[in-house]
Amino acid sequence: DVKVTQSSRYLVKRTGEKVFLECVQDMDHENMFWYRQDPGLGLRLIYFSYDVKMKEKGDIPEGYSVSREKKERFSLILESASTNQTSMYLCASSLLGISNQPQHFGDGTRLSIL
Amino acid sequence: AQTVTQSQPEMSVQEAETVTLSCTYDTSESDYYLFWYKQPPSRQMILVIRQEAYKQQNATENRFSVNFQKAAKSFSLKISDSQLGDAAMYFCAYRGGERGGGADGLTFGKGTHLIIQP
């Protein structure tokens, strides 16, 4: 089974801090994704990557950046955390080259910015 | 940009009965993929069923089936013989085929909260 592991299940940070959310997958997937989930809004795509050192903006990239130095690891960075970034963050991965393949999700990180 | 609409924020069904969750989408692409994901209170997003737009036959996975109407841009999920373990948030999701190889992100609906009454 595919395993997508997010480093923290819950995280509390302060406004202005630089925050790192880490995601690791163990199935050699090329594609990795970061989503944000808010009640009543569903999931929204922040950034994605289809190869090491490659990144693409999703629908809501403002205030975020990402890093993909190794194939298995995809980090989401909040450069200067703000209260409106309090949310659930979900990481996902999928195989490249097989279009109907689903994305496999981690358990999510519930981030609170105080 | 593509949009996905789930018009039912919450649905309730008696155990063992059948329920249908609705989903419509808007796209100008001809090649795309549709998914239903389930998210129980544990937060793990679980794939329920998928449909390729080029396939006319509706996908089926055990008690779960879809009614895919491409012209109407509709993709509803039918759950037969509902079980208590089916209680969850259900999300409809769209992925375009433009980039190819599954490298596109998913566009999600806002979700439907499904309650199963014992």
Coordinates of N, CA and C in Angstrom, one line a residue:
Chain A
D1 N 0.8 -1.2 0.0 CA 0.0 0.0 0.0 C 0.9 1.3 0.0
V2 N 0.4 2.3 -0.7 CA 1.1 3.6 -0.7 C 1.0 4.2 0.7
K3 N 2.1 4.7 1.1 CA 2.1 5.4 2.4 C 2.6 6.9 2.2
V4 N 1.7 7.8 2.5 CA 2.0 9.2 2.5 C 2.0 9.7 4.0
T5 N 3.2 10.1 4.4 CA 3.3 10.5 5.8 C 3.6 12.0 6.0
Q6 N 2.7 12.6 6.8 CA 2.9 14.0 7.1 C 3.5 14.1 8.5
S7 N 4.5 14.9 8.7 CA 5.3 14.9 9.9 C 4.5 15.2 11.1
S8 N 3.5 16.1 11.1 CA 2.8 16.4 12.3 C 1.3 16.3 12.0
R9 N 0.6 15.8 13.0 CA -0.9 15.7 12.9 C -1.5 17.1 13.4
Y10 N -0.9 17.7 14.4 CA -1.3 19.0 14.9 C -0.1 19.8 15.1
L11 N -0.3 21.1 14.8 CA 0.8 22.1 14.9 C 0.3 23.4 15.3
V12 N 0.9 24.1 16.2 CA 0.5 25.4 16.7 C 1.7 26.3 16.5
K13 N 1.6 27.4 15.8 CA 2.6 28.4 15.6 C 2.1 29.8 15.8
R14 N 3.1 30.7 15.8 CA 2.7 32.1 16.1 C 2.8 32.9 14.8
T15 N 2.0 34.0 14.7 CA 2.0 34.9 13.6 C 3.5 35.4 13.3
G16 N 3.8 35.4 12.0 CA 5.2 35.8 11.7 C 6.2 34.7 11.6
E17 N 5.9 33.6 12.2 CA 6.9 32.5 12.2 C 7.0 31.9 10.8
K18 N 8.2 31.3 10.5 CA 8.4 30.5 9.3 C 8.0 29.1 9.6
V19 N 7.1 28.5 8.9 CA 6.6 27.2 9.2 C 6.9 26.2 8.1
F20 N 7.3 25.0 8.5 CA 7.6 24.0 7.5 C 6.6 22.8 7.8
L21 N 5.9 22.4 6.7 CA 5.1 21.2 6.8 C 5.8 20.1 5.9
E22 N 6.1 19.0 6.4 CA 6.8 18.0 5.7 C 5.9 16.8 5.2
C23 N 6.2 16.3 4.1 CA 5.5 15.2 3.5 C 6.4 14.2 2.9
V24 N 6.3 12.9 3.2 CA 7.1 11.9 2.6 C 6.3 10.8 2.1
Q25 N 6.6 10.3 0.8 CA 5.8 9.1 0.3 C 6.9 8.0 0.0
D26 N 6.4 6.8 0.1 CA 7.3 5.7 0.0 C 7.1 4.8 -1.2
M27 N 6.4 5.4 -2.3 CA 6.1 4.5 -3.4 C 6.7 5.1 -4.7
D28 N 7.8 5.9 -4.6 CA 8.5 6.3 -5.7 C 7.6 7.1 -6.7
H29 N 6.6 7.8 -6.2 CA 5.7 8.6 -7.0 C 6.4 9.9 -7.5
E30 N 6.2 10.2 -8.8 CA 6.8 11.5 -9.3 C 6.0 12.7 -8.9
N31 N 4.6 12.6 -8.9 CA 3.8 13.7 -8.6 C 3.5 13.8 -7.1
M32 N 3.6 15.1 -6.6 CA 3.3 15.3 -5.2 C 2.5 16.7 -5.2
F33 N 1.6 16.8 -4.2 CA 0.6 17.9 -4.2 C 0.5 18.3 -2.7
W34 N 0.2 19.6 -2.6 CA -0.3 20.2 -1.3 C -1.6 20.9 -1.5
Y35 N -2.6 20.5 -0.6 CA -3.9 21.0 -0.6 C -4.2 21.7 0.8
R36 N -5.1 22.6 0.7 CA -5.6 23.2 2.0 C -7.1 22.9 2.0
Q37 N -7.6 22.4 3.2 CA -9.0 22.1 3.4 C -9.6 23.0 4.5
D38 N -10.6 23.7 4.1 CA -11.4 24.5 5.0 C -12.9 24.1 5.0
P39 N -13.5 24.2 6.1 CA -15.0 23.8 6.2 C -15.8 24.6 5.2
G40 N -16.6 24.0 4.4 CA -17.5 24.6 3.5 C -16.8 25.0 2.2
L41 N -15.5 24.8 2.1 CA -14.7 25.2 0.9 C -14.1 24.0 0.2
G42 N -14.1 22.8 0.8 CA -13.5 21.7 0.2 C -12.0 21.8 0.2
L43 N -11.3 21.1 -0.7 CA -9.9 21.1 -0.8 C -9.5 22.0 -1.9
R44 N -8.5 22.8 -1.7 CA -7.9 23.7 -2.7 C -6.4 23.5 -2.9
L45 N -6.0 23.4 -4.2 CA -4.6 23.1 -4.5 C -3.7 24.3 -4.3
I46 N -2.6 24.1 -3.5 CA -1.7 25.2 -3.2 C -0.5 25.1 -4.2
Y47 N 0.2 24.0 -4.2 CA 1.3 23.8 -5.1 C 1.4 22.3 -5.5
F48 N 2.0 22.0 -6.6 CA 2.3 20.7 -6.9 C 3.7 20.6 -7.6
S49 N 4.1 19.3 -7.7 CA 5.4 19.1 -8.3 C 5.4 17.7 -9.0
Y50 N 6.0 17.7 -10.2 CA 6.0 16.4 -11.0 C 7.4 15.9 -11.1
D51 N 8.4 16.5 -10.5 CA 9.7 16.1 -10.5 C 10.6 16.8 -9.5
V52 N 11.7 16.2 -9.2 CA 12.6 16.9 -8.2 C 13.0 18.3 -8.7
K53 N 12.9 19.2 -7.8 CA 13.2 20.6 -8.1 C 12.2 21.3 -9.0
M54 N 11.2 20.6 -9.4 CA 10.2 21.3 -10.2 C 9.0 21.6 -9.3
K55 N 8.3 22.7 -9.6 CA 7.1 23.1 -8.8 C 6.2 23.9 -9.7
E56 N 4.9 23.8 -9.4 CA 3.9 24.5 -10.2 C 2.9 25.1 -9.2
K57 N 2.5 26.3 -9.5 CA 1.5 27.0 -8.6 C 0.1 26.3 -8.9
G58 N -0.6 26.2 -7.8 CA -2.0 25.7 -7.9 C -2.9 26.9 -7.9
D59 N -4.1 26.7 -7.2 CA -5.1 27.8 -7.3 C -4.9 28.9 -6.2
I60 N -4.2 28.5 -5.1 CA -4.0 29.5 -4.0 C -2.6 29.5 -3.5
P61 N -1.6 29.9 -4.3 CA -0.2 29.8 -3.9 C 0.3 31.0 -3.0
E62 N -0.5 32.0 -2.9 CA -0.1 33.2 -2.2 C 0.2 32.9 -0.8
G63 N 1.4 33.4 -0.3 CA 1.8 33.2 1.1 C 2.5 31.9 1.4
Y64 N 2.6 31.0 0.3 CA 3.2 29.7 0.5 C 4.4 29.5 -0.5
S65 N 5.3 28.7 -0.2 CA 6.3 28.2 -1.2 C 6.5 26.7 -0.9
V66 N 7.2 26.0 -1.8 CA 7.5 24.6 -1.6 C 8.9 24.3 -1.9
S67 N 9.3 23.1 -1.5 CA 10.6 22.6 -1.8 C 10.6 21.1 -2.1
R68 N 11.3 20.7 -3.2 CA 11.3 19.3 -3.5 C 12.8 19.0 -3.9
E69 N 13.6 18.7 -2.9 CA 15.0 18.3 -3.1 C 15.2 16.9 -3.4
K70 N 14.3 16.0 -2.9 CA 14.4 14.6 -3.1 C 13.0 14.1 -3.6
K71 N 13.0 13.1 -4.4 CA 11.8 12.6 -5.0 C 10.7 12.3 -4.0
E72 N 11.1 11.7 -2.8 CA 10.1 11.2 -1.9 C 9.6 12.3 -0.9
R73 N 10.2 13.5 -0.9 CA 9.9 14.5 0.1 C 9.4 15.8 -0.6
F74 N 8.3 16.3 -0.1 CA 7.7 17.6 -0.6 C 7.3 18.4 0.6
S75 N 8.0 19.6 0.7 CA 7.8 20.4 1.9 C 7.0 21.7 1.5
L76 N 6.0 22.0 2.3 CA 5.3 23.3 2.2 C 5.8 24.3 3.2
I77 N 6.1 25.5 2.8 CA 6.6 26.5 3.6 C 5.7 27.7 3.7
L78 N 5.4 28.1 4.9 CA 4.7 29.4 5.1 C 5.8 30.4 5.5
E79 N 6.1 31.3 4.7 CA 7.3 32.2 4.9 C 7.1 33.1 6.1
S80 N 5.9 33.6 6.3 CA 5.6 34.4 7.5 C 4.1 34.1 7.8
A81 N 3.9 33.2 8.7 CA 2.6 32.7 9.0 C 1.6 33.8 9.4
S82 N 0.4 33.7 8.9 CA -0.7 34.6 9.3 C -1.9 33.8 9.8
T83 N -2.7 34.5 10.6 CA -3.9 33.8 11.1 C -4.8 33.2 10.1
N84 N -4.9 33.8 8.9 CA -5.7 33.3 7.9 C -5.2 32.0 7.2
Q85 N -4.0 31.6 7.6 CA -3.4 30.3 7.2 C -3.7 29.2 8.1
T86 N -4.5 29.4 9.2 CA -5.0 28.4 10.1 C -5.9 27.5 9.2
S87 N -5.6 26.2 9.2 CA -6.3 25.3 8.3 C -5.8 23.9 8.4
M88 N -6.5 23.0 7.7 CA -6.0 21.6 7.6 C -5.2 21.5 6.3
Y89 N -4.0 21.0 6.3 CA -3.2 20.8 5.1 C -3.0 19.3 4.8
L90 N -3.3 19.0 3.5 CA -3.2 17.6 3.1 C -2.2 17.5 2.0
C91 N -1.3 16.5 2.1 CA -0.3 16.2 1.1 C -0.8 15.0 0.3
A92 N -0.5 14.9 -1.0 CA -0.9 13.7 -1.8 C 0.2 13.4 -2.8
S93 N 0.2 12.2 -3.3 CA 1.1 11.8 -4.3 C 0.5 10.9 -5.3
S94 N 1.0 10.8 -6.5 CA 0.5 9.9 -7.5 C 1.6 9.6 -8.5
L95 N 1.4 8.5 -9.3 CA 2.3 8.1 -10.3 C 2.2 9.0 -11.5
L96 N 3.3 9.4 -12.2 CA 3.3 10.1 -13.4 C 3.2 9.1 -14.6
G97 N 2.5 9.5 -15.6 CA 2.4 8.7 -16.8 C 1.2 7.8 -16.9
I98 N 0.4 7.7 -15.8 CA -0.8 7.0 -15.8 C -2.0 7.9 -15.4
S99 N -2.7 8.4 -16.4 CA -3.6 9.5 -16.2 C -4.7 9.2 -15.2
N100 N -5.2 8.0 -15.2 CA -6.4 7.7 -14.4 C -6.0 7.3 -13.0
Q101 N -4.7 7.4 -12.6 CA -4.3 7.0 -11.3 C -4.8 8.0 -10.3
P102 N -5.3 7.5 -9.1 CA -5.8 8.5 -8.1 C -4.6 9.0 -7.3
Q103 N -4.9 10.1 -6.6 CA -3.9 10.6 -5.7 C -4.1 9.9 -4.4
H104 N -3.0 9.7 -3.7 CA -3.0 9.0 -2.4 C -2.6 10.1 -1.4
F105 N -3.5 10.2 -0.3 CA -3.4 11.3 0.6 C -2.8 10.9 2.0
G106 N -2.1 11.8 2.6 CA -1.7 11.7 4.0 C -2.8 12.0 4.9
D107 N -2.6 11.9 6.2 CA -3.6 12.0 7.2 C -3.9 13.5 7.5
G108 N -3.1 14.4 7.0 CA -3.4 15.8 7.2 C -2.6 16.4 8.4
T109 N -2.3 17.7 8.3 CA -1.8 18.4 9.5 C -2.7 19.6 9.8
R110 N -3.3 19.6 11.0 CA -4.1 20.7 11.4 C -3.3 21.8 12.0
L111 N -3.1 22.9 11.3 CA -2.2 24.0 11.7 C -3.0 25.1 12.2
S112 N -2.6 25.6 13.4 CA -3.2 26.7 14.0 C -2.2 27.8 14.2
I113 N -2.5 29.0 13.7 CA -1.6 30.2 13.8 C -2.2 31.1 14.8
L114 N -1.5 31.4 15.8 CA -2.0 32.2 16.9 C -1.5 33.7 16.8
Chain B
A1 N -11.3 28.2 -15.9 CA -11.0 27.2 -14.8 C -12.1 26.3 -14.6
Q2 N -11.8 25.1 -14.2 CA -12.9 24.1 -14.0 C -13.5 24.3 -12.6
T3 N -14.7 24.0 -12.5 CA -15.4 24.1 -11.2 C -16.2 22.8 -11.0
V4 N -16.3 22.5 -9.7 CA -17.0 21.3 -9.3 C -18.1 21.7 -8.2
T5 N -19.3 21.3 -8.4 CA -20.4 21.7 -7.5 C -21.1 20.5 -6.9
Q6 N -21.1 20.5 -5.6 CA -21.9 19.5 -4.9 C -23.0 20.3 -4.2
S7 N -24.2 20.1 -4.6 CA -25.3 21.0 -4.1 C -25.9 20.5 -2.8
Q8 N -25.5 19.4 -2.3 CA -26.1 18.9 -1.0 C -25.0 18.9 0.1
P9 N -25.1 19.9 0.9 CA -24.1 20.0 2.0 C -24.2 18.8 3.0
E10 N -25.4 18.3 3.1 CA -25.6 17.2 4.1 C -26.7 16.3 3.6
M11 N -26.5 15.0 3.7 CA -27.6 14.0 3.4 C -27.7 13.0 4.5
S12 N -28.9 12.5 4.7 CA -29.1 11.5 5.7 C -29.9 10.3 5.1
V13 N -29.5 9.1 5.5 CA -30.2 7.9 4.9 C -30.2 6.8 6.0
Q14 N -31.3 6.0 6.0 CA -31.4 4.9 6.9 C -30.4 3.8 6.5
E15 N -29.9 3.1 7.5 CA -29.0 2.0 7.2 C -29.8 1.0 6.3
A16 N -29.0 0.4 5.3 CA -29.5 -0.6 4.4 C -30.2 0.1 3.2
E17 N -30.5 1.3 3.2 CA -31.2 2.0 2.1 C -30.1 2.5 1.1
T18 N -30.7 3.1 0.0 CA -29.8 3.6 -1.1 C -29.8 5.1 -1.0
V19 N -28.7 5.7 -1.3 CA -28.6 7.2 -1.3 C -27.8 7.6 -2.5
T20 N -28.1 8.7 -3.1 CA -27.4 9.3 -4.2 C -26.9 10.7 -3.9
L21 N -25.6 10.9 -4.1 CA -24.9 12.2 -3.9 C -24.7 12.8 -5.3
S22 N -25.0 14.0 -5.4 CA -24.9 14.7 -6.7 C -23.6 15.5 -6.9
C23 N -23.2 15.6 -8.1 CA -22.0 16.4 -8.4 C -22.1 16.8 -9.9
T24 N -21.9 18.1 -10.1 CA -21.8 18.6 -11.5 C -20.5 19.4 -11.6
Y25 N -20.1 19.5 -12.8 CA -18.8 20.1 -13.1 C -18.9 21.0 -14.3
D26 N -18.0 21.9 -14.5 CA -17.9 22.7 -15.6 C -16.5 22.6 -16.2
T27 N -16.4 22.3 -17.5 CA -15.1 22.2 -18.1 C -15.3 22.4 -19.6
S28 N -14.2 22.8 -20.3 CA -14.2 22.9 -21.8 C -13.4 21.8 -22.3
E29 N -12.8 21.0 -21.5 CA -11.9 19.9 -22.0 C -12.8 18.7 -22.4
S30 N -12.2 17.9 -23.2 CA -12.9 16.7 -23.7 C -12.3 15.4 -23.0
D31 N -11.1 15.5 -22.5 CA -10.4 14.4 -21.9 C -10.2 14.8 -20.4
Y32 N -10.8 14.0 -19.5 CA -10.6 14.3 -18.1 C -11.0 13.1 -17.3
Y33 N -10.8 13.3 -16.0 CA -11.1 12.1 -15.0 C -11.9 12.6 -13.8
L34 N -12.7 11.8 -13.4 CA -13.6 12.2 -12.2 C -13.4 11.2 -11.1
F35 N -13.5 11.6 -9.9 CA -13.2 10.8 -8.7 C -14.2 11.1 -7.6
W36 N -14.6 10.1 -6.8 CA -15.2 10.4 -5.6 C -14.3 9.9 -4.5
Y37 N -14.1 10.8 -3.5 CA -13.3 10.4 -2.3 C -14.2 10.5 -1.1
K38 N -13.8 9.7 -0.1 CA -14.5 9.6 1.2 C -13.5 10.1 2.2
Q39 N -14.0 10.9 3.2 CA -13.1 11.3 4.3 C -13.9 11.1 5.6
P40 N -13.6 10.0 6.3 CA -14.2 9.7 7.6 C -13.6 10.7 8.6
P41 N -14.1 10.6 9.9 CA -13.6 11.5 10.9 C -12.1 11.3 11.2
S42 N -11.5 10.1 10.8 CA -10.1 9.9 10.9 C -9.3 10.8 10.0
R43 N -9.9 11.5 9.1 CA -9.3 12.5 8.1 C -8.6 11.9 6.9
Q44 N -8.4 10.6 6.9 CA -7.8 9.9 5.7 C -8.7 10.0 4.5
M45 N -8.2 10.6 3.5 CA -9.0 10.7 2.2 C -8.8 9.3 1.5
I46 N -10.0 8.7 1.2 CA -10.0 7.4 0.6 C -10.7 7.4 -0.7
L47 N -10.0 6.9 -1.7 CA -10.7 6.8 -3.1 C -11.9 5.8 -3.0
V48 N -13.0 6.3 -3.5 CA -14.2 5.4 -3.6 C -14.3 4.8 -5.0
I49 N -14.3 5.7 -6.0 CA -14.5 5.3 -7.3 C -14.0 6.3 -8.3
R50 N -13.6 5.9 -9.5 CA -13.1 6.8 -10.5 C -13.8 6.5 -11.9
Q51 N -13.8 7.5 -12.7 CA -14.4 7.4 -14.0 C -13.6 8.2 -15.0
E52 N -13.2 7.5 -16.1 CA -12.6 8.2 -17.2 C -13.6 8.8 -18.2
A53 N -13.5 10.0 -18.6 CA -14.5 10.7 -19.4 C -14.7 10.0 -20.7
Y54 N -13.7 9.3 -21.3 CA -13.8 8.7 -22.6 C -14.6 7.4 -22.5
K55 N -14.8 6.9 -21.3 CA -15.6 5.6 -21.1 C -17.1 5.9 -21.0
Q56 N -17.9 5.3 -21.8 CA -19.3 5.5 -21.7 C -19.9 4.7 -20.5
Q57 N -19.3 3.6 -20.2 CA -19.8 2.7 -19.2 C -19.6 3.3 -17.8
N58 N -20.6 3.3 -17.0 CA -20.5 3.8 -15.6 C -19.7 2.9 -14.7
A59 N -18.8 3.5 -13.9 CA -18.0 2.7 -13.1 C -18.7 2.1 -11.9
T60 N -18.3 1.0 -11.4 CA -19.0 0.3 -10.3 C -17.9 -0.3 -9.4
E61 N -18.0 -0.1 -8.1 CA -17.1 -0.8 -7.1 C -18.0 -1.3 -6.0
N62 N -18.3 -2.6 -6.1 CA -19.1 -3.2 -5.0 C -20.5 -2.4 -4.8
R63 N -20.7 -1.8 -3.7 CA -22.0 -1.1 -3.4 C -22.0 0.3 -4.0
F64 N -20.9 0.7 -4.5 CA -20.8 2.1 -5.0 C -20.8 2.1 -6.6
S65 N -21.6 3.0 -7.1 CA -21.7 3.1 -8.5 C -21.9 4.6 -8.9
V66 N -21.6 4.9 -10.1 CA -21.8 6.3 -10.5 C -22.8 6.4 -11.7
N67 N -23.4 7.5 -11.9 CA -24.2 7.8 -13.0 C -23.5 9.0 -13.7
F68 N -22.7 8.7 -14.8 CA -21.9 9.7 -15.5 C -22.7 10.1 -16.7
Q69 N -23.0 11.4 -16.7 CA -23.7 11.9 -17.9 C -22.8 13.0 -18.4
K70 N -22.0 12.7 -19.5 CA -21.0 13.6 -20.0 C -21.6 14.9 -20.6
A71 N -22.7 14.7 -21.3 CA -23.3 15.9 -22.0 C -23.8 16.9 -20.9
A72 N -24.4 16.3 -19.9 CA -24.9 17.1 -18.8 C -23.9 17.6 -17.8
K73 N -22.7 17.0 -17.9 CA -21.6 17.3 -17.0 C -22.0 17.0 -15.5
S74 N -22.5 15.8 -15.4 CA -23.0 15.3 -14.1 C -22.3 14.0 -13.7
F75 N -22.0 13.8 -12.4 CA -21.3 12.6 -12.0 C -21.8 12.3 -10.6
S76 N -22.9 11.6 -10.5 CA -23.5 11.3 -9.2 C -23.0 10.0 -8.6
L77 N -23.0 9.8 -7.3 CA -22.5 8.6 -6.7 C -23.7 8.0 -6.0
K78 N -23.9 6.7 -6.3 CA -25.0 5.9 -5.6 C -24.4 4.9 -4.7
I79 N -24.9 5.0 -3.4 CA -24.4 4.0 -2.4 C -25.6 3.1 -2.1
S80 N -25.4 1.8 -2.4 CA -26.5 0.9 -2.1 C -26.3 0.2 -0.8
D81 N -27.4 -0.3 -0.2 CA -27.2 -1.0 1.1 C -26.3 -0.3 2.1
S82 N -26.7 1.0 2.4 CA -25.8 1.9 3.2 C -25.5 1.2 4.5
Q83 N -24.2 1.4 4.9 CA -23.7 0.8 6.2 C -23.2 2.0 7.1
L84 N -23.2 1.7 8.4 CA -22.8 2.7 9.3 C -21.4 3.2 9.0
G85 N -20.5 2.3 8.5 CA -19.2 2.7 8.1 C -19.1 3.7 6.9
D86 N -20.2 3.9 6.2 CA -20.2 4.8 5.1 C -20.3 6.2 5.5
A87 N -20.6 6.5 6.8 CA -20.8 7.8 7.3 C -19.4 8.6 7.1
A88 N -19.5 9.7 6.4 CA -18.2 10.4 6.1 C -18.6 11.7 5.3
M89 N -17.6 12.5 5.1 CA -17.7 13.5 4.1 C -17.3 12.9 2.7
Y90 N -18.1 13.2 1.7 CA -17.8 12.7 0.4 C -17.5 13.9 -0.6
F91 N -16.3 13.8 -1.2 CA -15.9 14.8 -2.1 C -15.8 14.3 -3.6
C92 N -16.4 15.1 -4.4 CA -16.3 14.9 -5.9 C -15.1 15.6 -6.4
A93 N -14.3 15.1 -7.3 CA -13.1 15.7 -7.7 C -12.9 15.5 -9.2
Y94 N -12.3 16.5 -9.8 CA -12.1 16.6 -11.3 C -10.6 16.7 -11.6
R95 N -10.1 16.0 -12.6 CA -8.7 16.2 -13.0 C -8.7 16.3 -14.5
G96 N -8.2 17.4 -15.1 CA -8.1 17.5 -16.5 C -7.0 16.6 -17.1
G97 N -7.0 16.5 -18.4 CA -6.1 15.7 -19.1 C -5.0 16.5 -19.8
E98 N -5.0 17.8 -19.6 CA -4.2 18.7 -20.4 C -2.7 18.4 -20.3
R99 N -2.3 18.2 -19.0 CA -0.8 18.0 -18.8 C -0.4 16.6 -19.1
G100 N -1.4 15.7 -18.9 CA -1.1 14.3 -19.2 C -0.4 13.6 -18.1
G101 N -0.5 12.3 -18.0 CA 0.2 11.5 -17.0 C -0.2 11.7 -15.6
G102 N -1.3 12.3 -15.4 CA -1.8 12.5 -14.0 C -1.1 13.6 -13.3
A103 N -0.4 14.5 -13.9 CA 0.4 15.5 -13.3 C -0.4 16.7 -12.9
D104 N -1.7 16.7 -13.2 CA -2.5 17.9 -12.8 C -3.1 17.7 -11.4
G105 N -3.3 18.8 -10.7 CA -3.9 18.7 -9.4 C -5.4 18.5 -9.6
L106 N -6.1 18.1 -8.5 CA -7.5 17.9 -8.5 C -8.3 19.1 -8.1
T107 N -9.4 19.3 -8.7 CA -10.4 20.3 -8.3 C -11.5 19.7 -7.6
F108 N -11.7 20.1 -6.4 CA -12.7 19.4 -5.5 C -14.0 20.2 -5.4
G109 N -15.1 19.5 -5.2 CA -16.3 20.2 -4.7 C -16.2 20.4 -3.2
K110 N -17.2 21.1 -2.7 CA -17.2 21.5 -1.3 C -17.5 20.3 -0.3
G111 N -18.0 19.3 -0.8 CA -18.3 18.1 0.0 C -19.7 17.9 0.4
T112 N -20.1 16.7 0.6 CA -21.4 16.3 1.2 C -21.2 15.5 2.4
H113 N -21.8 15.9 3.5 CA -21.7 15.1 4.8 C -22.8 14.1 4.8
L114 N -22.4 12.8 4.8 CA -23.4 11.7 4.7 C -23.6 11.2 6.1
I115 N -24.8 11.2 6.6 CA -25.2 10.6 7.9 C -25.9 9.3 7.7
I116 N -25.6 8.3 8.4 CA -26.3 7.0 8.3 C -27.1 6.8 9.6
Q117 N -28.4 6.7 9.5 CA -29.2 6.5 10.6 C -29.4 5.0 10.9
P118 N -29.1 4.6 12.1 CA -29.2 3.1 12.4 C -30.7 2.7 12.5

